[in-house]
Every structure is written in C-alpha cells, then in structure tokens.
C-alpha cells in the first residue's frame, strides 16, 4: 500500500510543473515544482533499495524531510502570488492573452487523439509500476528458482538490475508521455521531433529488455509472459501511433505550420 501511495504522489507531482507551464507561472515556481517531482521520484526509487542497497534506502527519511520543506516553500510562494501580483506579471499575462487571441487555432482531432494516447500510455506505465512493486517478492523468488547456485548477494544484484530496467524505463517514458500529451497541443515542430525520438528510444528499450542478459521476461510465470508481451506490444503501437498522428494527417501538419508561422 505504501508503494502504491508513492506512485500516486509521483503522478500528482508530475502534474505540478506541467500546470505551472500551462498557466505561465513565474519561472521560480515552475522550477520548484519540477524539483518537487524529482525529489518524489528519488523517494520512490530509494524505497525499492531496502534490500539490494541498504545504505541508499537509509536516505529515504532524509529525502522525505526535503520534500516537506519544498512543499512548504511552494505553499508560501503560491500564497504570496495570490496576495499580490507584480506589475511585470500583469503585463506578461496581458501580453500572453493578446498573443493567444491572435494565434489561436483549433486543435485538430488527430492531435486530440495523440494527447489521449499519451495520457493512456502514462496510465499504463503507472499501472505496470504498481504491479511490479506489489509483486516484488515474486521476482525475488523467480530469480532464486532460475539461479539456484546464486548467493544472496548475487540474487539481490540481479533483482536490482531488473528493478533499474523496469522502474527506470517506465518512469522515464511515462514522464515523457505525460509531458508530450500537453506539449503537442502547442503546435511546436520541436515537440513533434522530440516525440519521434522518444518513440524510437521506447522501441529500443523494449528490444533490450527482452534480449539483454538480465532476461527480464524470465522472472515471469509462463502463463504471465503472454500478458507482458501484449502490454509491451500495445504500448509500442500506442506511442508509434501518437507520432504518426502528428506527422501524417494533413490537418496536423497544417496546425503545426500555422503555430510556427511568425505573427506579422
């Protein structure tokens, strides 16, 4: 239950810097919000090191104190911003509103579908992480069964390698998908290029996961491997479809071209 709560908080803290960017909040608040997400990510990772790397797991409560302090800072800054808006902020908000009115273009259906696809990808990543943490003991037992001659230290090392691959990959690509879900709606060409790079990395990571010496699928029971294959194929097709929806449809290309065109 503690692991599930950590993953839920990780997802919620990811929304903070995204909301700050969309709301055009001051850069300091956006940076602090991103820092909160990074510390929460570290907190989740440290919790998984309780057996494999105990000295790192010992930093779990210390990092929790940093999280508490950063939350207090964000609350104070948010309260001060609500109490008083600087003239510079008022001018920036007015200029941004004027710019939005002049450059407003309706987001096409294809971009909306890509947004939904990225959000669904993020949800699946969080679900996979939750199941992995809930079934961590099964992974340990599977490694022991596959390697009966391993010492406890070697078993912990193998479990740690599997944990880094699975947890690291899903956190990285889930975070990228959540960010891209909002960024593609800005119509920037660099976002389209970045999403293509992320899709390529996701495909390479899945190939590595199944072909590496760590042999991640081997820790699954035979009747569970088909589900793992299905989920990974689904996630691969999903991220590739999101990229295709940005490059192929004419409406998407026109949307990005219109947003990139400078205002005369």
mmCIF file of C-alpha atoms in Angstrom:
data_model
loop_
_atom_site.group_PDB
_atom_site.id
_atom_site.type_symbol
_atom_site.label_atom_id
_atom_site.label_comp_id
_atom_site.label_asym_id
_atom_site.label_seq_id
_atom_site.Cartn_x
_atom_site.Cartn_y
_atom_site.Cartn_z
ATOM 1 C CA UNK A 1 0.000 0.000 0.000
ATOM 2 C CA UNK A 2 2.894 2.335 0.803
ATOM 3 C CA UNK A 3 4.400 1.750 -2.664
ATOM 4 C CA UNK A 4 1.068 2.439 -4.369
ATOM 5 C CA UNK A 5 0.720 5.711 -2.447
ATOM 6 C CA UNK A 6 4.227 6.705 -3.521
ATOM 7 C CA UNK A 7 3.425 6.105 -7.180
ATOM 8 C CA UNK A 8 0.185 8.077 -6.869
ATOM 9 C CA UNK A 9 2.044 11.011 -5.324
ATOM 10 C CA UNK A 10 4.663 10.764 -8.078
ATOM 11 C CA UNK A 11 1.956 11.120 -10.706
ATOM 12 C CA UNK A 12 0.379 14.073 -8.888
ATOM 13 C CA UNK A 13 3.698 15.908 -8.508
ATOM 14 C CA UNK A 14 4.314 15.430 -12.229
ATOM 15 C CA UNK A 15 1.177 17.471 -12.900
ATOM 16 C CA UNK A 16 2.502 20.450 -10.899
ATOM 17 C CA UNK A 17 5.255 21.637 -13.288
ATOM 18 C CA UNK A 18 3.006 20.885 -16.254
ATOM 19 C CA UNK A 19 0.248 23.024 -14.753
ATOM 20 C CA UNK A 20 2.776 25.765 -13.973
ATOM 21 C CA UNK A 21 3.933 25.799 -17.596
ATOM 22 C CA UNK A 22 0.391 25.889 -18.947
ATOM 23 C CA UNK A 23 -0.597 28.667 -16.520
ATOM 24 C CA UNK A 24 2.526 30.692 -17.376
ATOM 25 C CA UNK A 25 3.508 30.969 -13.720
ATOM 26 C CA UNK A 26 6.792 32.637 -12.730
ATOM 27 C CA UNK A 27 9.890 30.617 -13.562
ATOM 28 C CA UNK A 28 10.874 30.185 -9.916
ATOM 29 C CA UNK A 29 7.616 28.393 -9.073
ATOM 30 C CA UNK A 30 7.933 26.196 -12.147
ATOM 31 C CA UNK A 31 11.488 25.223 -11.199
ATOM 32 C CA UNK A 32 10.490 24.461 -7.597
ATOM 33 C CA UNK A 33 7.580 22.346 -8.874
ATOM 34 C CA UNK A 34 9.928 20.395 -11.136
ATOM 35 C CA UNK A 35 12.277 19.937 -8.181
ATOM 36 C CA UNK A 36 9.401 18.534 -6.141
ATOM 37 C CA UNK A 37 8.753 15.944 -8.852
ATOM 38 C CA UNK A 38 12.452 14.996 -8.957
ATOM 39 C CA UNK A 39 12.606 14.555 -5.168
ATOM 40 C CA UNK A 40 9.424 12.464 -5.230
ATOM 41 C CA UNK A 41 10.924 10.316 -7.976
ATOM 42 C CA UNK A 42 14.062 9.833 -5.852
ATOM 43 C CA UNK A 43 11.847 8.965 -2.879
ATOM 44 C CA UNK A 44 10.095 6.207 -4.831
ATOM 45 C CA UNK A 45 13.396 4.808 -6.110
ATOM 46 C CA UNK A 46 15.007 4.835 -2.659
ATOM 47 C CA UNK A 47 12.115 2.811 -1.269
ATOM 48 C CA UNK A 48 12.996 -0.039 -3.617
ATOM 49 C CA UNK A 49 16.584 -0.254 -2.359
ATOM 50 C CA UNK A 50 15.720 -1.564 1.103
ATOM 51 C CA UNK A 51 17.278 -4.980 0.418
ATOM 52 C CA UNK A 52 19.631 -4.518 -2.506
ATOM 53 C CA UNK A 53 21.363 -1.253 -1.438
ATOM 54 C CA UNK A 54 20.541 -0.612 2.258
ATOM 55 C CA UNK A 55 22.777 2.460 2.645
ATOM 56 C CA UNK A 56 20.821 4.229 -0.123
ATOM 57 C CA UNK A 57 17.499 3.172 1.377
ATOM 58 C CA UNK A 58 18.617 4.875 4.593
ATOM 59 C CA UNK A 59 18.302 8.216 2.774
ATOM 60 C CA UNK A 60 14.535 7.645 2.390
ATOM 61 C CA UNK A 61 13.531 9.577 5.574
ATOM 62 C CA UNK A 62 16.079 12.343 4.887
ATOM 63 C CA UNK A 63 14.660 12.885 1.425
ATOM 64 C CA UNK A 64 11.168 12.950 2.954
ATOM 65 C CA UNK A 65 12.229 15.949 5.084
ATOM 66 C CA UNK A 66 13.452 17.718 1.951
ATOM 67 C CA UNK A 67 10.099 17.014 0.318
ATOM 68 C CA UNK A 68 8.274 18.507 3.289
ATOM 69 C CA UNK A 69 10.414 21.649 3.217
ATOM 70 C CA UNK A 70 9.961 22.118 -0.524
ATOM 71 C CA UNK A 71 6.201 21.744 -0.167
ATOM 72 C CA UNK A 72 6.201 24.474 2.478
ATOM 73 C CA UNK A 73 8.192 26.761 0.157
ATOM 74 C CA UNK A 74 5.739 26.187 -2.694
ATOM 75 C CA UNK A 75 2.749 26.866 -0.450
ATOM 76 C CA UNK A 76 4.281 30.144 0.774
ATOM 77 C CA UNK A 77 5.176 31.288 -2.747
ATOM 78 C CA UNK A 78 1.735 30.398 -4.056
ATOM 79 C CA UNK A 79 0.077 32.305 -1.231
ATOM 80 C CA UNK A 80 2.243 35.364 -1.855
ATOM 81 C CA UNK A 81 1.470 35.252 -5.565
ATOM 82 C CA UNK A 82 -2.263 35.178 -4.807
ATOM 83 C CA UNK A 83 -1.965 38.080 -2.392
ATOM 84 C CA UNK A 84 -0.136 40.381 -4.742
ATOM 85 C CA UNK A 85 0.651 40.374 -8.436
ATOM 86 C CA UNK A 86 3.627 42.389 -9.587
ATOM 87 C CA UNK A 87 3.207 44.905 -12.443
ATOM 88 C CA UNK A 88 5.607 42.810 -14.508
ATOM 89 C CA UNK A 89 3.389 39.749 -14.094
ATOM 90 C CA UNK A 90 0.291 41.734 -15.013
ATOM 91 C CA UNK A 91 1.978 42.969 -18.190
ATOM 92 C CA UNK A 92 3.203 39.466 -19.041
ATOM 93 C CA UNK A 93 -0.278 37.987 -18.575
ATOM 94 C CA UNK A 94 -1.850 40.731 -20.694
ATOM 95 C CA UNK A 95 0.711 40.245 -23.470
ATOM 96 C CA UNK A 96 0.243 36.484 -23.362
ATOM 97 C CA UNK A 97 -3.540 36.805 -23.572
ATOM 98 C CA UNK A 98 -3.214 39.117 -26.573
ATOM 99 C CA UNK A 99 -0.803 36.708 -28.247
ATOM 100 C CA UNK A 100 -3.158 33.778 -27.631
ATOM 101 C CA UNK A 101 -6.067 35.651 -29.215
ATOM 102 C CA UNK A 102 -4.036 36.432 -32.319
ATOM 103 C CA UNK A 103 -2.562 32.949 -32.722
ATOM 104 C CA UNK A 104 -5.464 30.809 -31.561
ATOM 105 C CA UNK A 105 -6.034 27.798 -33.819
ATOM 106 C CA UNK A 106 -8.387 24.972 -33.182
ATOM 107 C CA UNK A 107 -6.561 21.805 -32.153
ATOM 108 C CA UNK A 108 -7.379 19.130 -34.771
ATOM 109 C CA UNK A 109 -8.893 15.761 -33.908
ATOM 110 C CA UNK A 110 -5.655 13.918 -34.673
ATOM 111 C CA UNK A 111 -3.726 15.943 -32.089
ATOM 112 C CA UNK A 112 -6.504 15.334 -29.553
ATOM 113 C CA UNK A 113 -6.245 11.596 -30.235
ATOM 114 C CA UNK A 114 -2.472 11.743 -29.779
ATOM 115 C CA UNK A 115 -2.978 13.572 -26.478
ATOM 116 C CA UNK A 116 -5.318 10.828 -25.287
ATOM 117 C CA UNK A 117 -2.856 8.180 -26.444
ATOM 118 C CA UNK A 118 -0.001 9.699 -24.478
ATOM 119 C CA UNK A 119 -2.138 10.014 -21.350
ATOM 120 C CA UNK A 120 -3.233 6.379 -21.696
ATOM 121 C CA UNK A 121 0.417 5.369 -22.130
ATOM 122 C CA UNK A 122 1.254 7.190 -18.880
ATOM 123 C CA UNK A 123 -1.602 5.428 -17.076
ATOM 124 C CA UNK A 124 -0.389 2.018 -18.274
ATOM 125 C CA UNK A 125 3.165 2.826 -17.142
ATOM 126 C CA UNK A 126 1.920 3.736 -13.659
ATOM 127 C CA UNK A 127 -0.164 0.531 -13.556
ATOM 128 C CA UNK A 128 2.822 -1.608 -14.568
ATOM 129 C CA UNK A 129 4.978 0.053 -11.901
ATOM 130 C CA UNK A 130 2.295 -0.563 -9.285
ATOM 131 C CA UNK A 131 2.048 -4.255 -10.193
ATOM 132 C CA UNK A 132 5.834 -4.579 -10.190
ATOM 133 C CA UNK A 133 6.170 -3.171 -6.670
ATOM 134 C CA UNK A 134 3.259 -5.249 -5.386
ATOM 135 C CA UNK A 135 4.824 -8.436 -6.793
ATOM 136 C CA UNK A 136 8.468 -7.725 -5.995
ATOM 137 C CA UNK A 137 8.719 -10.842 -3.788
ATOM 138 C CA UNK A 138 7.646 -12.970 -6.756
ATOM 139 C CA UNK A 139 10.539 -11.505 -8.755
ATOM 140 C CA UNK A 140 12.972 -12.429 -5.979
ATOM 141 C CA UNK A 141 11.613 -15.969 -5.793
ATOM 142 C CA UNK A 142 11.780 -16.338 -9.577
ATOM 143 C CA UNK A 143 15.430 -15.245 -9.651
ATOM 144 C CA UNK A 144 16.211 -17.773 -6.911
ATOM 145 C CA UNK A 145 14.439 -20.552 -8.810
ATOM 146 C CA UNK A 146 16.221 -19.734 -12.077
ATOM 147 C CA UNK A 147 19.629 -19.434 -10.408
ATOM 148 C CA UNK A 148 19.781 -21.942 -7.514
ATOM 149 C CA UNK A 149 23.560 -21.556 -7.217
ATOM 150 C CA UNK A 150 23.423 -17.807 -6.664
ATOM 151 C CA UNK A 151 24.379 -16.339 -3.317
ATOM 152 C CA UNK A 152 22.071 -13.868 -1.627
ATOM 153 C CA UNK A 153 24.283 -11.027 -2.814
ATOM 154 C CA UNK A 154 24.081 -12.215 -6.425
ATOM 155 C CA UNK A 155 20.316 -12.589 -6.154
ATOM 156 C CA UNK A 156 19.999 -9.049 -4.787
ATOM 157 C CA UNK A 157 22.190 -7.799 -7.640
ATOM 158 C CA UNK A 158 20.021 -9.498 -10.267
ATOM 159 C CA UNK A 159 16.831 -8.170 -8.702
ATOM 160 C CA UNK A 160 18.384 -4.694 -8.562
ATOM 161 C CA UNK A 161 19.263 -4.876 -12.292
ATOM 162 C CA UNK A 162 15.732 -5.919 -13.183
ATOM 163 C CA UNK A 163 14.351 -3.171 -10.961
ATOM 164 C CA UNK A 164 16.503 -0.496 -12.613
ATOM 165 C CA UNK A 165 15.408 -1.609 -16.089
ATOM 166 C CA UNK A 166 11.687 -1.906 -15.361
ATOM 167 C CA UNK A 167 11.234 1.001 -12.944
ATOM 168 C CA UNK A 168 13.645 3.348 -14.708
ATOM 169 C CA UNK A 169 12.174 2.718 -18.152
ATOM 170 C CA UNK A 170 8.542 3.114 -17.130
ATOM 171 C CA UNK A 171 9.219 6.239 -15.070
ATOM 172 C CA UNK A 172 11.224 7.844 -17.874
ATOM 173 C CA UNK A 173 8.867 7.015 -20.736
ATOM 174 C CA UNK A 174 5.739 7.573 -18.643
ATOM 175 C CA UNK A 175 7.021 11.032 -17.695
ATOM 176 C CA UNK A 176 7.910 11.820 -21.317
ATOM 177 C CA UNK A 177 4.454 10.720 -22.470
ATOM 178 C CA UNK A 178 2.727 12.883 -19.851
ATOM 179 C CA UNK A 179 4.759 15.930 -20.913
ATOM 180 C CA UNK A 180 4.218 15.289 -24.629
ATOM 181 C CA UNK A 181 0.467 14.971 -24.090
ATOM 182 C CA UNK A 182 0.354 18.686 -23.276
ATOM 183 C CA UNK A 183 3.279 19.952 -25.334
ATOM 184 C CA UNK A 184 1.983 18.635 -28.680
ATOM 185 C CA UNK A 185 -1.032 20.902 -28.276
ATOM 186 C CA UNK A 186 1.256 23.927 -28.579
ATOM 187 C CA UNK A 187 1.897 23.023 -32.221
ATOM 188 C CA UNK A 188 5.674 23.364 -31.961
ATOM 189 C CA UNK A 189 7.695 21.419 -34.501
ATOM 190 C CA UNK A 190 10.431 20.592 -31.983
ATOM 191 C CA UNK A 191 7.842 18.757 -29.875
ATOM 192 C CA UNK A 192 6.949 16.599 -32.861
ATOM 193 C CA UNK A 193 10.624 15.793 -33.386
ATOM 194 C CA UNK A 194 11.130 15.065 -29.683
ATOM 195 C CA UNK A 195 8.142 12.701 -29.661
ATOM 196 C CA UNK A 196 9.689 10.788 -32.571
ATOM 197 C CA UNK A 197 12.959 10.418 -30.662
ATOM 198 C CA UNK A 198 11.125 9.201 -27.547
ATOM 199 C CA UNK A 199 9.208 6.654 -29.622
ATOM 200 C CA UNK A 200 12.446 5.316 -31.094
ATOM 201 C CA UNK A 201 14.019 5.037 -27.635
ATOM 202 C CA UNK A 202 10.933 3.227 -26.323
ATOM 203 C CA UNK A 203 11.174 0.600 -29.078
ATOM 204 C CA UNK A 204 14.911 0.132 -28.451
ATOM 205 C CA UNK A 205 14.328 -0.219 -24.700
ATOM 206 C CA UNK A 206 11.757 -2.971 -25.210
ATOM 207 C CA UNK A 207 14.111 -4.837 -27.542
ATOM 208 C CA UNK A 208 16.915 -4.533 -24.990
ATOM 209 C CA UNK A 209 14.643 -5.658 -22.156
ATOM 210 C CA UNK A 210 13.809 -8.895 -23.950
ATOM 211 C CA UNK A 211 17.243 -9.595 -25.426
ATOM 212 C CA UNK A 212 19.566 -8.485 -22.612
ATOM 213 C CA UNK A 213 21.442 -10.971 -20.397
ATOM 214 C CA UNK A 214 19.242 -9.880 -17.495
ATOM 215 C CA UNK A 215 16.339 -11.583 -19.303
ATOM 216 C CA UNK A 216 13.524 -9.662 -17.630
ATOM 217 C CA UNK A 217 10.690 -11.874 -19.026
ATOM 218 C CA UNK A 218 12.249 -14.943 -17.443
ATOM 219 C CA UNK A 219 11.118 -13.808 -13.993
ATOM 220 C CA UNK A 220 7.501 -14.116 -15.112
ATOM 221 C CA UNK A 221 5.491 -17.296 -14.883
ATOM 222 C CA UNK A 222 4.815 -18.907 -18.294
ATOM 223 C CA UNK A 223 1.122 -18.029 -18.129
ATOM 224 C CA UNK A 224 2.008 -14.382 -17.400
ATOM 225 C CA UNK A 225 4.509 -13.818 -20.186
ATOM 226 C CA UNK A 226 1.804 -13.586 -22.844
ATOM 227 C CA UNK A 227 0.249 -10.688 -20.923
ATOM 228 C CA UNK A 228 3.609 -8.935 -20.668
ATOM 229 C CA UNK A 229 4.138 -9.362 -24.403
ATOM 230 C CA UNK A 230 0.648 -8.000 -25.101
ATOM 231 C CA UNK A 231 1.150 -4.931 -22.874
ATOM 232 C CA UNK A 232 4.529 -4.100 -24.402
ATOM 233 C CA UNK A 233 3.244 -4.511 -27.961
ATOM 234 C CA UNK A 234 0.240 -2.337 -27.067
ATOM 235 C CA UNK A 235 2.442 0.398 -25.576
ATOM 236 C CA UNK A 236 4.781 0.291 -28.578
ATOM 237 C CA UNK A 237 1.920 0.591 -31.065
ATOM 238 C CA UNK A 238 0.392 3.352 -28.971
ATOM 239 C CA UNK A 239 3.496 5.568 -28.904
ATOM 240 C CA UNK A 240 4.153 4.966 -32.620
ATOM 241 C CA UNK A 241 0.534 5.850 -33.415
ATOM 242 C CA UNK A 242 0.848 9.100 -31.456
ATOM 243 C CA UNK A 243 3.895 10.036 -33.535
ATOM 244 C CA UNK A 244 2.130 9.096 -36.781
ATOM 245 C CA UNK A 245 -0.861 11.263 -35.843
ATOM 246 C CA UNK A 246 1.483 14.259 -35.653
ATOM 247 C CA UNK A 247 3.317 13.661 -38.949
ATOM 248 C CA UNK A 248 0.936 12.008 -41.407
ATOM 249 C CA UNK A 249 -2.505 13.725 -41.300
ATOM 250 C CA UNK A 250 -2.670 16.929 -43.311
ATOM 251 C CA UNK A 251 -4.669 18.680 -40.583
ATOM 252 C CA UNK A 252 -1.866 18.045 -38.074
ATOM 253 C CA UNK A 253 0.773 19.369 -40.453
ATOM 254 C CA UNK A 254 -1.286 22.497 -41.110
ATOM 255 C CA UNK A 255 -1.810 23.007 -37.376
ATOM 256 C CA UNK A 256 1.921 22.850 -36.651
ATOM 257 C CA UNK A 257 2.772 25.048 -39.642
ATOM 258 C CA UNK A 258 0.231 27.663 -38.530
ATOM 259 C CA UNK A 259 1.582 27.725 -34.968
ATOM 260 C CA UNK A 260 5.178 28.001 -36.179
ATOM 261 C CA UNK A 261 4.420 30.851 -38.597
ATOM 262 C CA UNK A 262 5.520 34.209 -37.092
ATOM 263 C CA UNK A 263 2.927 36.885 -36.480
ATOM 264 C CA UNK A 264 3.165 39.795 -38.917
#
